[in-house]
Short mmCIF file of C-alpha atoms in Angstrom, two decimals:
data_model
loop_
_atom_site.label_atom_id
_atom_site.label_comp_id
_atom_site.label_asym_id
_atom_site.label_seq_id
_atom_site.Cartn_x
_atom_site.Cartn_y
_atom_site.Cartn_z
CA MET A 1 -74.23 28.22 -28.75
CA ALA A 2 -72.15 30.57 -30.89
CA ARG A 3 -73.39 31.29 -34.41
CA ILE A 4 -70.22 29.86 -35.90
CA ASP A 5 -70.87 26.48 -34.24
CA GLN A 6 -73.41 25.42 -36.88
CA PHE A 7 -70.71 25.41 -39.54
CA LEU A 8 -68.18 23.62 -37.33
CA VAL A 9 -70.72 20.94 -36.43
CA TYR A 10 -71.44 20.41 -40.12
CA ALA A 11 -67.72 20.20 -40.91
CA ALA A 12 -67.15 17.64 -38.16
CA LYS A 13 -70.10 15.50 -39.24
CA THR A 14 -68.98 15.48 -42.89
CA GLU A 15 -65.46 14.42 -41.79
CA ALA A 16 -63.97 17.54 -43.34
CA SER A 17 -60.38 18.41 -42.52
CA ASP A 18 -60.90 22.18 -42.67
CA LEU A 19 -63.58 24.89 -42.67
CA HIS A 20 -63.19 28.29 -44.35
CA LEU A 21 -65.39 31.28 -43.58
CA ALA A 22 -64.51 34.10 -45.97
CA VAL A 23 -66.20 37.41 -46.76
CA GLY A 24 -67.88 37.29 -50.16
CA ALA A 25 -68.05 33.50 -50.35
CA PRO A 26 -70.29 30.79 -48.89
CA PRO A 27 -68.77 28.64 -46.13
CA LEU A 28 -66.45 26.00 -47.57
CA VAL A 29 -65.30 22.65 -46.18
CA ARG A 30 -62.25 20.72 -47.35
CA VAL A 31 -63.13 17.06 -47.85
CA HIS A 32 -60.41 14.68 -49.08
CA GLY A 33 -58.31 17.62 -50.18
CA GLN A 34 -60.98 19.48 -52.17
CA LEU A 35 -62.92 22.58 -51.15
CA ILE A 36 -66.69 22.15 -51.32
CA LYS A 37 -69.18 25.02 -51.00
CA MET A 38 -71.91 24.68 -48.41
CA LYS A 39 -75.51 25.53 -49.33
CA HIS A 40 -75.46 28.94 -47.69
CA PRO A 41 -75.46 32.53 -48.99
CA SER A 42 -72.14 34.30 -49.33
CA LEU A 43 -70.97 35.71 -46.01
CA THR A 44 -71.04 39.48 -45.60
CA PHE A 45 -68.34 41.60 -43.95
CA GLN A 46 -70.50 42.21 -40.88
CA GLU A 47 -71.74 38.63 -40.59
CA ASN A 48 -68.24 37.15 -40.72
CA SER A 49 -66.76 39.71 -38.35
CA ASP A 50 -69.54 39.22 -35.80
CA MET A 51 -69.20 35.42 -35.84
CA ILE A 52 -65.41 35.49 -35.52
CA PHE A 53 -65.26 38.08 -32.74
CA GLU A 54 -68.01 36.25 -30.83
CA ILE A 55 -65.73 33.27 -30.12
CA MET A 56 -62.64 35.33 -29.26
CA ASN A 57 -61.77 36.84 -25.91
CA GLU A 58 -60.66 40.44 -25.46
CA GLU A 59 -56.94 39.60 -25.61
CA GLN A 60 -57.37 37.60 -28.82
CA ARG A 61 -59.30 40.46 -30.45
CA ARG A 62 -56.49 42.85 -29.50
CA ILE A 63 -53.85 40.56 -31.01
CA LEU A 64 -55.85 40.22 -34.23
CA THR A 65 -56.23 44.00 -34.46
CA ASP A 66 -52.55 44.66 -33.73
CA HIS A 67 -50.91 41.81 -35.65
CA LYS A 68 -53.56 41.29 -38.36
CA ASP A 69 -53.74 37.52 -37.68
CA ILE A 70 -53.94 35.11 -34.77
CA ASP A 71 -53.82 31.36 -34.05
CA PHE A 72 -56.04 29.96 -31.30
CA SER A 73 -57.99 26.86 -30.40
CA TYR A 74 -61.75 26.51 -30.01
CA GLU A 75 -63.86 23.71 -28.58
CA ILE A 76 -67.49 22.66 -28.85
CA PRO A 77 -68.21 20.18 -26.03
CA GLY A 78 -69.36 16.84 -27.40
CA ILE A 79 -68.35 17.78 -30.95
CA GLY A 80 -64.62 18.40 -30.98
CA ARG A 81 -61.70 20.81 -30.90
CA PHE A 82 -60.65 23.12 -33.71
CA ARG A 83 -57.43 24.93 -34.55
CA ALA A 84 -58.29 28.40 -35.82
CA ASN A 85 -56.43 31.11 -37.69
CA ALA A 86 -58.25 34.42 -38.06
CA PHE A 87 -56.71 36.98 -40.40
CA LEU A 88 -57.39 40.27 -42.12
CA GLN A 89 -57.65 40.31 -45.91
CA ARG A 90 -58.79 42.82 -48.52
CA LYS A 91 -62.50 42.23 -47.96
CA GLY A 92 -62.52 41.91 -44.17
CA VAL A 93 -61.81 39.30 -41.49
CA ASP A 94 -61.67 35.64 -42.52
CA ILE A 95 -61.06 32.49 -40.52
CA ALA A 96 -59.80 28.98 -41.27
CA PHE A 97 -60.43 26.05 -38.94
CA ARG A 98 -58.62 22.69 -38.81
CA ILE A 99 -60.89 19.99 -37.41
CA ILE A 100 -59.18 17.90 -34.71
CA PRO A 101 -60.56 14.40 -34.04
CA ASN A 102 -61.91 13.75 -30.55
CA ARG A 103 -59.76 10.65 -30.12
CA VAL A 104 -55.99 10.54 -30.45
CA PRO A 105 -55.25 7.91 -33.11
CA THR A 106 -52.69 5.24 -32.30
CA LEU A 107 -49.53 4.70 -34.31
CA LYS A 108 -51.13 1.49 -35.56
CA ASP A 109 -54.26 3.40 -36.62
CA LEU A 110 -52.03 5.66 -38.71
CA GLY A 111 -50.37 2.68 -40.38
CA PHE A 112 -46.90 3.12 -38.94
CA PRO A 113 -44.67 0.04 -38.71
CA PRO A 114 -43.14 -1.11 -35.38
CA THR A 115 -39.96 0.76 -36.34
CA VAL A 116 -41.63 4.09 -35.51
CA GLU A 117 -43.04 2.79 -32.23
CA LYS A 118 -39.51 1.77 -31.18
CA LEU A 119 -38.40 5.40 -31.41
CA THR A 120 -40.58 6.18 -28.39
CA HIS A 121 -38.46 3.86 -26.22
CA TYR A 122 -35.35 6.07 -26.39
CA PRO A 123 -34.62 7.80 -23.07
CA ASN A 124 -33.14 10.82 -24.84
CA GLY A 125 -32.40 12.29 -28.25
CA ILE A 126 -34.54 13.95 -30.88
CA ILE A 127 -37.27 12.59 -33.15
CA LEU A 128 -38.40 14.80 -36.04
CA VAL A 129 -41.77 14.64 -37.81
CA THR A 130 -41.67 16.54 -41.09
CA GLY A 131 -43.73 17.35 -44.15
CA PRO A 132 -45.70 20.14 -45.83
CA ALA A 133 -48.55 22.00 -44.14
CA GLY A 134 -51.67 19.88 -43.71
CA CYS A 135 -49.92 16.51 -44.01
CA GLY A 136 -50.81 15.30 -40.52
CA LYS A 137 -47.63 16.12 -38.59
CA SER A 138 -49.59 17.17 -35.49
CA THR A 139 -51.56 13.93 -35.58
CA THR A 140 -48.38 11.85 -35.80
CA GLN A 141 -46.84 13.82 -32.93
CA ALA A 142 -49.97 13.27 -30.85
CA ALA A 143 -49.86 9.52 -31.55
CA LEU A 144 -46.22 9.37 -30.43
CA ILE A 145 -47.04 11.24 -27.21
CA ASP A 146 -50.10 9.06 -26.61
CA HIS A 147 -47.98 5.92 -26.93
CA ILE A 148 -45.33 7.27 -24.54
CA ASN A 149 -48.09 8.26 -22.12
CA LYS A 150 -49.24 4.63 -22.02
CA ILE A 151 -45.91 2.80 -21.78
CA ARG A 152 -43.69 5.07 -19.66
CA LYS A 153 -43.96 6.63 -16.21
CA GLU A 154 -42.44 10.04 -16.79
CA HIS A 155 -43.14 13.75 -17.22
CA ILE A 156 -44.24 15.02 -20.65
CA ILE A 157 -44.31 18.72 -21.51
CA THR A 158 -45.82 19.82 -24.81
CA ILE A 159 -45.38 23.29 -26.33
CA GLU A 160 -47.97 23.90 -29.04
CA ASP A 161 -49.40 26.74 -31.13
CA PRO A 162 -52.23 26.16 -30.43
CA ILE A 163 -52.96 22.98 -28.43
CA GLU A 164 -54.75 20.55 -30.71
CA PHE A 165 -55.11 17.06 -29.22
CA VAL A 166 -55.71 17.06 -25.47
CA HIS A 167 -53.81 14.36 -23.55
CA GLN A 168 -55.10 13.04 -20.24
CA ASN A 169 -52.63 11.70 -17.68
CA ALA A 170 -52.27 7.93 -18.17
CA ASN A 171 -49.01 6.49 -16.83
CA CYS A 172 -47.30 9.85 -17.39
CA LEU A 173 -47.84 13.34 -16.08
CA VAL A 174 -48.71 15.47 -19.12
CA ASN A 175 -48.49 19.28 -19.08
CA GLN A 176 -49.56 21.07 -22.25
CA ARG A 177 -48.63 24.72 -22.85
CA GLU A 178 -50.06 26.92 -25.58
CA VAL A 179 -47.94 29.64 -27.17
CA GLY A 180 -49.62 33.01 -26.71
CA ARG A 181 -51.80 31.82 -23.83
CA ASP A 182 -49.44 29.99 -21.46
CA THR A 183 -46.08 31.18 -22.77
CA LYS A 184 -44.80 33.92 -25.05
CA SER A 185 -42.84 31.74 -27.49
CA PHE A 186 -41.56 28.25 -28.25
CA ALA A 187 -38.04 29.29 -27.26
CA ARG A 188 -39.12 30.79 -23.94
CA ALA A 189 -41.17 27.70 -23.08
CA LEU A 190 -38.25 25.43 -23.99
CA LYS A 191 -35.91 27.36 -21.70
CA SER A 192 -38.46 27.10 -18.92
CA ALA A 193 -39.11 23.40 -19.60
CA LEU A 194 -35.52 22.50 -18.79
CA ARG A 195 -36.17 23.69 -15.23
CA GLU A 196 -39.45 21.77 -14.89
CA ASP A 197 -38.05 18.23 -14.56
CA PRO A 198 -39.31 16.92 -17.93
CA ASP A 199 -38.42 13.59 -19.50
CA ILE A 200 -40.14 14.15 -22.85
CA ILE A 201 -40.62 17.52 -24.55
CA LEU A 202 -42.83 18.02 -27.59
CA VAL A 203 -42.10 21.15 -29.65
CA GLY A 204 -45.01 21.93 -31.96
CA GLU A 205 -42.83 23.75 -34.46
CA MET A 206 -39.08 24.26 -34.69
CA ARG A 207 -39.25 27.40 -36.78
CA ASP A 208 -36.19 29.47 -35.83
CA LEU A 209 -32.54 29.26 -34.81
CA GLU A 210 -33.14 29.72 -31.08
CA THR A 211 -35.84 27.06 -30.87
CA ILE A 212 -33.82 24.53 -32.89
CA SER A 213 -30.72 25.24 -30.80
CA LEU A 214 -32.61 24.77 -27.53
CA ALA A 215 -34.25 21.56 -28.80
CA ILE A 216 -30.84 20.08 -29.68
CA THR A 217 -29.49 21.13 -26.29
CA ALA A 218 -32.45 19.50 -24.53
CA ALA A 219 -31.85 16.28 -26.47
CA GLU A 220 -28.15 16.41 -25.61
CA THR A 221 -28.86 16.86 -21.91
CA GLY A 222 -30.90 13.71 -21.43
CA HIS A 223 -34.40 14.53 -22.67
CA LEU A 224 -36.40 12.94 -25.48
CA VAL A 225 -37.52 15.75 -27.81
CA ILE A 226 -40.19 15.38 -30.49
CA GLY A 227 -40.28 18.26 -32.98
CA THR A 228 -41.58 19.20 -36.42
CA LEU A 229 -40.16 20.91 -39.49
CA HIS A 230 -41.70 21.83 -42.84
CA THR A 231 -39.21 19.74 -44.82
CA ILE A 232 -40.01 16.98 -47.29
CA SER A 233 -37.33 14.33 -46.79
CA ALA A 234 -34.95 13.03 -44.15
CA ALA A 235 -31.83 14.31 -45.89
CA LYS A 236 -33.31 17.79 -46.43
CA THR A 237 -34.43 17.85 -42.81
CA VAL A 238 -30.89 17.29 -41.56
CA ASP A 239 -29.61 19.97 -43.96
CA ARG A 240 -32.27 22.40 -42.74
CA VAL A 241 -31.33 21.90 -39.08
CA ILE A 242 -27.62 22.38 -39.71
CA ASP A 243 -27.90 25.19 -42.28
CA ILE A 244 -29.90 27.46 -40.00
CA PHE A 245 -26.77 27.93 -37.87
CA PRO A 246 -23.95 30.37 -38.77
CA GLY A 247 -21.07 28.91 -40.75
CA THR A 248 -18.70 28.90 -37.80
CA GLN A 249 -21.07 26.63 -35.85
CA LYS A 250 -22.05 24.17 -38.57
CA THR A 251 -19.34 21.61 -37.83
CA GLN A 252 -20.12 21.48 -34.12
CA ILE A 253 -23.88 21.36 -34.75
CA ALA A 254 -23.43 18.51 -37.25
CA ILE A 255 -21.61 16.54 -34.54
CA MET A 256 -24.37 17.29 -32.01
CA VAL A 257 -27.11 16.28 -34.46
CA SER A 258 -25.25 13.09 -35.40
CA GLU A 259 -25.16 12.11 -31.72
CA SER A 260 -28.68 13.14 -30.68
CA LEU A 261 -30.87 12.37 -33.72
CA ARG A 262 -32.88 9.16 -33.29
CA GLY A 263 -35.09 9.20 -36.35
CA ILE A 264 -37.07 11.22 -38.90
CA VAL A 265 -40.60 10.54 -40.10
CA SER A 266 -41.43 12.51 -43.27
CA GLN A 267 -44.96 12.31 -44.62
CA GLN A 268 -47.29 13.45 -47.37
CA LEU A 269 -51.03 12.96 -47.86
CA ILE A 270 -51.85 11.68 -51.36
CA ARG A 271 -55.30 11.57 -52.96
CA THR A 272 -56.56 8.00 -53.32
CA ARG A 273 -57.13 6.55 -56.77
CA ASP A 274 -60.92 6.57 -56.32
CA GLY A 275 -60.88 10.17 -55.10
CA ALA A 276 -62.74 9.20 -51.92
CA GLY A 277 -59.98 10.15 -49.50
CA ARG A 278 -56.27 10.58 -48.91
CA VAL A 279 -53.59 8.17 -47.82
CA ALA A 280 -50.28 8.85 -46.11
CA ALA A 281 -46.98 8.18 -47.86
CA THR A 282 -44.27 7.98 -45.23
CA GLU A 283 -40.48 8.09 -45.35
CA ILE A 284 -38.76 6.63 -42.29
CA MET A 285 -35.12 7.21 -41.39
CA ILE A 286 -33.50 5.59 -38.38
CA ALA A 287 -30.30 7.31 -37.30
CA ASP A 288 -28.05 4.24 -37.19
CA ARG A 289 -24.26 4.42 -37.03
CA ALA A 290 -23.85 4.74 -40.81
CA ILE A 291 -26.24 7.70 -41.05
CA SER A 292 -24.82 9.35 -37.93
CA ASN A 293 -21.35 9.18 -39.52
CA LEU A 294 -22.66 10.78 -42.73
CA ILE A 295 -24.20 13.65 -40.75
CA ARG A 296 -21.01 14.21 -38.76
CA ASP A 297 -18.88 14.14 -41.93
CA ALA A 298 -21.16 16.58 -43.84
CA LYS A 299 -22.16 13.91 -46.37
CA THR A 300 -25.92 14.20 -45.98
CA TYR A 301 -26.35 13.80 -49.75
CA GLN A 302 -25.48 10.12 -49.18
CA ILE A 303 -28.30 9.58 -46.66
CA PRO A 304 -30.77 8.20 -49.28
CA ASN A 305 -28.23 5.53 -50.26
CA ALA A 306 -27.68 4.65 -46.60
CA MET A 307 -31.44 4.38 -46.12
CA GLN A 308 -31.65 1.93 -49.02
CA MET A 309 -28.99 -0.15 -47.33
CA GLY A 310 -30.94 0.06 -44.07
CA ARG A 311 -34.21 -1.41 -45.31
CA GLU A 312 -33.89 -4.37 -42.92
CA LYS A 313 -33.95 -1.86 -40.05
CA GLY A 314 -37.29 -0.50 -41.23
CA MET A 315 -36.04 2.46 -43.25
CA VAL A 316 -38.21 3.56 -46.18
CA LEU A 317 -37.52 6.23 -48.80
CA MET A 318 -40.43 8.43 -49.89
CA ASP A 319 -40.30 7.19 -53.48
CA GLU A 320 -40.41 3.59 -52.24
CA ALA A 321 -43.45 4.41 -50.10
CA LEU A 322 -45.17 6.00 -53.11
CA LEU A 323 -44.31 3.04 -55.33
CA LYS A 324 -45.84 0.63 -52.81
CA LEU A 325 -49.06 2.65 -52.63
CA PHE A 326 -49.20 2.70 -56.45
CA GLN A 327 -48.60 -1.06 -56.65
CA GLN A 328 -51.38 -1.60 -54.10
CA ASN A 329 -53.69 0.37 -56.40
CA LYS A 330 -54.32 2.92 -53.64
CA ILE A 331 -53.06 5.94 -55.59
CA ALA A 332 -52.78 6.78 -59.28
CA TYR A 333 -49.42 6.85 -61.04
CA GLU A 334 -49.83 10.58 -61.78
CA SER A 335 -50.32 11.36 -58.09
CA ALA A 336 -47.35 9.23 -57.08
CA HIS A 337 -45.12 10.75 -59.76
CA GLU A 338 -46.10 14.29 -58.78
CA ALA A 339 -45.30 13.64 -55.11
CA SER A 340 -42.04 11.79 -55.71
CA GLU A 341 -38.69 13.13 -54.54
CA ASN A 342 -36.98 12.33 -57.88
CA PRO A 343 -39.66 12.17 -60.63
CA ASP A 344 -37.32 10.87 -63.36
CA GLU A 345 -35.91 8.16 -61.12
CA PHE A 346 -39.41 7.30 -59.91
CA ARG A 347 -40.61 6.82 -63.49
CA LYS A 348 -37.65 4.52 -64.20
CA LEU A 349 -38.35 2.60 -60.99
CA CYS A 350 -41.97 2.05 -62.00
CA GLU A 351 -40.89 0.91 -65.47
CA MET A 352 -38.37 -1.51 -63.98
CA VAL A 353 -40.95 -3.00 -61.62
CA ALA A 354 -43.51 -3.30 -64.42
CA SER A 355 -41.02 -5.16 -66.64
CA LYS A 356 -40.41 -7.90 -64.03
#
């Protein structure tokens, strides 16, 4: 048993989302969004370095030394898997762990309506899961893949950095590739995937022009692609995808996106009113004909209005999701207002609802 395991076991048992081991501070766990110090002396330079290097192989130590940071996964049998990022800072080597549940939650567990489940039935196209860091995008992606694995009989390839949830073959054949260990980059793995007879491709992060371009191409050529972006709304996600391309390509890319996009799930985690946890606020956009036309015609600023008109299809704007959570007494008004897309409009919306 590695020395670091004691802290990871504690983090898992306390249902923490993250563990931080930093030189000059006691170990800290993040519980319901807040960092809490463990009852342990501050970690020394040598103690932290020894614990971190103990769980890394020679190649990982070399990468950390050369690049000053590294992502990797770590597992304690019977306890769980952990996504790790080790990095150099002024005082020494620190590490942050994200705790990954043993079981892949279902879409129902996560509170998604049937609208999101229906996205997994498309034979091709692209589904985007978006939101800020730590909002649960990887968990939502895993739930989508898990559902596909149960209802379809096809080949799934995931490209992740690092692998978080492990999927066993159910009705599908699932191959999971980790960037840095099994492939050099997302883009390289995507190029390779197109020659590996996939039906569904999960891209852990669409972070650059080449990866986004390849993902769109894969969607256009008959594959169902599930990807993530660090954007905070459906409209801004579409803008981000198109704007990363040079000006001369934007019109053609807008047409391609309008034809291949199936839906966008944008999410945030909001502290509950009682402070005992966090709850997801989710925006859902279904790329119906009206929205596809807006994307093609470079009128993405009208997408929120189209989503309001598409409520009967299961579309939900972020501010509407926040309002519902506030009305259900799950989150405080201040938290909802702070997380809203349009704070002034959200305040007016709350006032209008209260006056009825």
